[in-house]
Coordinates of C-alpha atoms in Angstrom, one line a residue:
X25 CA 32.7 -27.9 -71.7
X26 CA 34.0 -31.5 -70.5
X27 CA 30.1 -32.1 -69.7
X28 CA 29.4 -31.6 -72.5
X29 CA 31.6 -33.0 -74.9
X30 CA 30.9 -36.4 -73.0
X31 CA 27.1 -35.7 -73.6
X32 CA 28.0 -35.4 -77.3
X33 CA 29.5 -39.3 -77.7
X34 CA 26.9 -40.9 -75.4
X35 CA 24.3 -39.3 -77.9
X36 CA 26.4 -41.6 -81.0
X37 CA 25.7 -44.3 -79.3
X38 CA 21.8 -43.8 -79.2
X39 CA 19.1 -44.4 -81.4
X40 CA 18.6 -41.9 -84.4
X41 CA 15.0 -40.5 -82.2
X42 CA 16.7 -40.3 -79.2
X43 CA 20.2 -38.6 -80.4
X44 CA 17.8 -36.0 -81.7
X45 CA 15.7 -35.3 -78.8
X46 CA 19.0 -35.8 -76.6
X47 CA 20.9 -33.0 -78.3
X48 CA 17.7 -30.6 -78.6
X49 CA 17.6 -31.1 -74.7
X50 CA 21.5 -30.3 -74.1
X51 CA 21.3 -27.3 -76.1
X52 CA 18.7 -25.5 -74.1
X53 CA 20.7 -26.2 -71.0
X54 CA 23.5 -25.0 -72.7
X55 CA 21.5 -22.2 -73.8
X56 CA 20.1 -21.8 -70.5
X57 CA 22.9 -21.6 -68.3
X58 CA 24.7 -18.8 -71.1
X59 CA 21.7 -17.2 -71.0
X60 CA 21.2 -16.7 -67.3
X61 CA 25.3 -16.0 -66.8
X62 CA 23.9 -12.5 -68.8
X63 CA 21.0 -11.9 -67.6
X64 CA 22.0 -12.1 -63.8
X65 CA 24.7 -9.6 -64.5
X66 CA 23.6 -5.8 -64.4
X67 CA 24.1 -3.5 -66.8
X68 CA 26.0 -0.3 -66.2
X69 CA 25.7 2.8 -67.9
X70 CA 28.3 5.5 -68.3
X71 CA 27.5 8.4 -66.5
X72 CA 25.6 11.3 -68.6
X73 CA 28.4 13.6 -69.6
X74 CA 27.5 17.4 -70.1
X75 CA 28.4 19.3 -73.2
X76 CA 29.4 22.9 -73.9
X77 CA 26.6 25.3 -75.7
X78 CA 23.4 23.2 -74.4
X79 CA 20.1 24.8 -74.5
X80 CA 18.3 25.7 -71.4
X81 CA 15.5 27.0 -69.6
X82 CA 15.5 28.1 -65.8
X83 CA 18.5 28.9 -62.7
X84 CA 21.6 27.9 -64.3
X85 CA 23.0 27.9 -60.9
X86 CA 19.5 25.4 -59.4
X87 CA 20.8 22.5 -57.2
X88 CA 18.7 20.2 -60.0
X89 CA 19.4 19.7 -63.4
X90 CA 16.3 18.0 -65.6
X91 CA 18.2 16.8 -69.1
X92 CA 15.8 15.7 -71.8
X93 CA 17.1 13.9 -75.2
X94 CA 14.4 14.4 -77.6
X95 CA 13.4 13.8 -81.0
X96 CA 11.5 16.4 -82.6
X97 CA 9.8 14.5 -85.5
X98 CA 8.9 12.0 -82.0
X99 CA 5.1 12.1 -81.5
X100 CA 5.9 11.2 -77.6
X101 CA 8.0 14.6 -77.6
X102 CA 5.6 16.5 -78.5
X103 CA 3.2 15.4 -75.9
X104 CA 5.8 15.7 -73.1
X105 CA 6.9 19.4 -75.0
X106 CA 5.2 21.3 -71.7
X107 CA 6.6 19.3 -69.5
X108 CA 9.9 21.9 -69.4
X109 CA 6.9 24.9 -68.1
X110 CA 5.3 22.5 -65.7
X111 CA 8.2 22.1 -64.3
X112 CA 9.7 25.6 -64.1
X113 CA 6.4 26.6 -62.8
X114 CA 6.8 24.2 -60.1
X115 CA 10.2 25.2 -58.8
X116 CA 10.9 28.6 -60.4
X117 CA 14.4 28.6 -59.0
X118 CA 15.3 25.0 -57.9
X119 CA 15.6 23.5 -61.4
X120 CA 17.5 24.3 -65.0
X121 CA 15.6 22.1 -68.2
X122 CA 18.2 21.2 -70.3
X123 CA 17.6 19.5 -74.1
X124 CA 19.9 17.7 -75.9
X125 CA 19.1 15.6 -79.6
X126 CA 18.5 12.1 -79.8
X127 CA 16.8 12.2 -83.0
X128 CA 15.6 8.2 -84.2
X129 CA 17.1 6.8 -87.4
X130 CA 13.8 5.3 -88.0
X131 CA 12.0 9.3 -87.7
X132 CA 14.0 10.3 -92.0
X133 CA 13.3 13.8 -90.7
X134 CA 14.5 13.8 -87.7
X135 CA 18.1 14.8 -88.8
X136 CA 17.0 17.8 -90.2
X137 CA 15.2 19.1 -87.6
X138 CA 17.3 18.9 -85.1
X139 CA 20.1 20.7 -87.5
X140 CA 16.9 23.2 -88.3
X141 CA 16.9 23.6 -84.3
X142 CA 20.6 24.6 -83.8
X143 CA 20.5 27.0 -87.0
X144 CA 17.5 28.9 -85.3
X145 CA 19.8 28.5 -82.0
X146 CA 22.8 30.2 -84.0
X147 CA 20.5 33.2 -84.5
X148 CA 19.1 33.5 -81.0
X149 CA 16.1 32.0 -81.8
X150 CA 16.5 27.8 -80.6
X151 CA 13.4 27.6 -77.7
X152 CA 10.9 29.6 -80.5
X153 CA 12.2 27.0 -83.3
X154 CA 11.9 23.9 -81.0
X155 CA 8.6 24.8 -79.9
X156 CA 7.7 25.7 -83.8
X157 CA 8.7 22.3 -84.8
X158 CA 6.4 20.6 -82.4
X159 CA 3.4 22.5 -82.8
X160 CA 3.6 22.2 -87.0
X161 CA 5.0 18.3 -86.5
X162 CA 1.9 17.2 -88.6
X163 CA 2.5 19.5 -91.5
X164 CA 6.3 18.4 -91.9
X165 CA 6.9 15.1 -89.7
X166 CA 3.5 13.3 -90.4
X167 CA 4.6 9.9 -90.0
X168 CA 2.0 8.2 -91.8
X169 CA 2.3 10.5 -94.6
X170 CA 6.3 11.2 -95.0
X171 CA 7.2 14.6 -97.5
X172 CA 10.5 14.3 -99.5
X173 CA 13.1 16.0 -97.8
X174 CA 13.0 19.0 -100.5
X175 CA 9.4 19.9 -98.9
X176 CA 10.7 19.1 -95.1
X177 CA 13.6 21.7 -95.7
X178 CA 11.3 24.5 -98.1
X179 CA 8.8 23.9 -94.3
X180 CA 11.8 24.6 -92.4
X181 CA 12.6 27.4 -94.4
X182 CA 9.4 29.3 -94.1
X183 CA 9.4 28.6 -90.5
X184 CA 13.3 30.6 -90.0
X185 CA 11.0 33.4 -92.4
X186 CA 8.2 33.6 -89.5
X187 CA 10.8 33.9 -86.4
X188 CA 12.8 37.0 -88.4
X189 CA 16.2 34.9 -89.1
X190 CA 18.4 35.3 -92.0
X191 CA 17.4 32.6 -94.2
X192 CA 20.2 32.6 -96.3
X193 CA 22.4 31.6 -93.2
X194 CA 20.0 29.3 -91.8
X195 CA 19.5 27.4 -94.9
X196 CA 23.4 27.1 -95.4
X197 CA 23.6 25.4 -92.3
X198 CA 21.2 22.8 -92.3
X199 CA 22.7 22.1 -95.9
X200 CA 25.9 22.0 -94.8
X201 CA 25.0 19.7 -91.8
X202 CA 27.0 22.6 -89.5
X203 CA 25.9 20.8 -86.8
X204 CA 26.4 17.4 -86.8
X205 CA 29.2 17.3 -84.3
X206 CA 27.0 19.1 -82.2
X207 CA 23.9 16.7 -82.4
X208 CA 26.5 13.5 -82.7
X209 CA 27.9 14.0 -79.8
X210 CA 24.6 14.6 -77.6
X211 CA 23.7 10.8 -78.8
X212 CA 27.0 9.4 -77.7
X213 CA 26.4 10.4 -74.3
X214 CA 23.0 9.5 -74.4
X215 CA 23.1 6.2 -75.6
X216 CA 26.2 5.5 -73.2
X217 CA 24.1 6.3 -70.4
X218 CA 21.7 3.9 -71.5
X219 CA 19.2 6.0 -73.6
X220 CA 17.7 3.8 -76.2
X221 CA 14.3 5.7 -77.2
X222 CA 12.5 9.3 -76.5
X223 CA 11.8 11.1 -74.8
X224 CA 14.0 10.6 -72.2
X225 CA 14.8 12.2 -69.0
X226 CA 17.9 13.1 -66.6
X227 CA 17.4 14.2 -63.1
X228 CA 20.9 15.4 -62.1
X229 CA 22.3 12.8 -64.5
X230 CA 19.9 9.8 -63.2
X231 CA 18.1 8.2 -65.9
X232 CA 14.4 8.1 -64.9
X233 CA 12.6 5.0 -66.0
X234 CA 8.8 6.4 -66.8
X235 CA 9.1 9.8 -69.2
X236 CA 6.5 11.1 -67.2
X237 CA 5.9 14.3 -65.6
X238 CA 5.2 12.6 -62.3
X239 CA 7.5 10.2 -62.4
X240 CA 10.2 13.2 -63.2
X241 CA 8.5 14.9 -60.2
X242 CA 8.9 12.2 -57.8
X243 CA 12.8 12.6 -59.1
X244 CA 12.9 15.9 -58.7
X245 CA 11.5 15.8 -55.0
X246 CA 13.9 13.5 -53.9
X247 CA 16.7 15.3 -55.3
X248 CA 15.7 17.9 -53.1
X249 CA 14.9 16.1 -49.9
X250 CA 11.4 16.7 -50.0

């Protein structure tokens, strides 16, 4: 600081060009040096916590836990939506797939279809709404051609009709936001482990880099020493 507050007077006594390039050049050191006192330091993430009453697929008791935090109005998702049966069909017994909701404030129906999710869930149904929600994703979560909510929910509503759930109950639910707590706390432990976008994937509470089925793979394989 010393530096340069001294900097600062010898720049009064220069020409008005030069106190003008002078200061220009001491700011992007300054800006430099705060900039590479950051950058040089690493981030740390929390680690992933678990929550009670998750959704999954596959051994409860397998030595590897895969934990995805999707988004189901997330055209990304939807591509990587069999990555859960490639990878139970690769270790039948070695893995449990685990989702979790990290639905995107910039995705309006994102909310609601995660709440849409857990109603189905309430009624036994969760893994036949989730894969429901992808598979119709164009006909309610068109991004390029958003519906008002009111249509999103009458979709969502027809959907609980086709998989036999009460609809009274599953409508008040999703109107009553039953599970916000639920889906609130999911992305507090993902973004405190340093999930900033979906999909993205666990592999026993690492955060893998590429949301790729190889790359989860490679993850996988190492977890098990192969």
């Amino acid at each position: 600081m010393k530096l340069k507050i001294e900097n600062l007077k010898l720049i009064t006594c220069m020409p008005k060009e030069y106190k003008i390039l002078a200061a220009v050049a001491i700011g992007a050191v300054i800006l430099g040096v705060v900039l590479f006192k950051f950058t040089s330091t690493p981030i740390t993430h929390a680690p992933l916590t678990d929550r009670g009453g998750v959704y999954s697929l596959g051994n409860p008791e397998a030595p590897v836990k895969v934990t995805e935090f999707a988004d189901f109005q997330c055209p990304a998702c939807r591509q990587a939506n069999d990555f859960s049966t490639q990878l139970l069909a690769a270790y039948p017994n070695q893995i449990q797939f685990i989702f979790r909701h990290f639905p995107l404030t910039n995705h309006p129906h994102a909310l609601i279809s995660a709440q849409a999710a857990e109603a189905a869930g309430a009624q036994g149904k969760f893994w036949e709404m989730h894969d429901l929600l992808y598979e119709k994703q164009d006909e309610w979560g068109d991004l390029t051609n958003l519906l008002p909510r009111e249509r999103v929910f009458e979709l969502f509503k027809g959907y609980a009709r086709g998989l036999g759930l009460d609809e009274g109950a599953f409508s008040k639910a999703v109107e009553t936001n039953a599970f916000a707590g639920t889906i609130d706390q999911d992305m507090s432990a993902a973004t405190a482990s340093g999930v900033n976008s979906t999909p993205s994937f666990f592999v026993n509470g690492q955060l893998i880099n590429e949301p790729s089925y190889q790359a989860i793979k490679n993850a996988v394989d190492k977890a098990l020493n192969k």
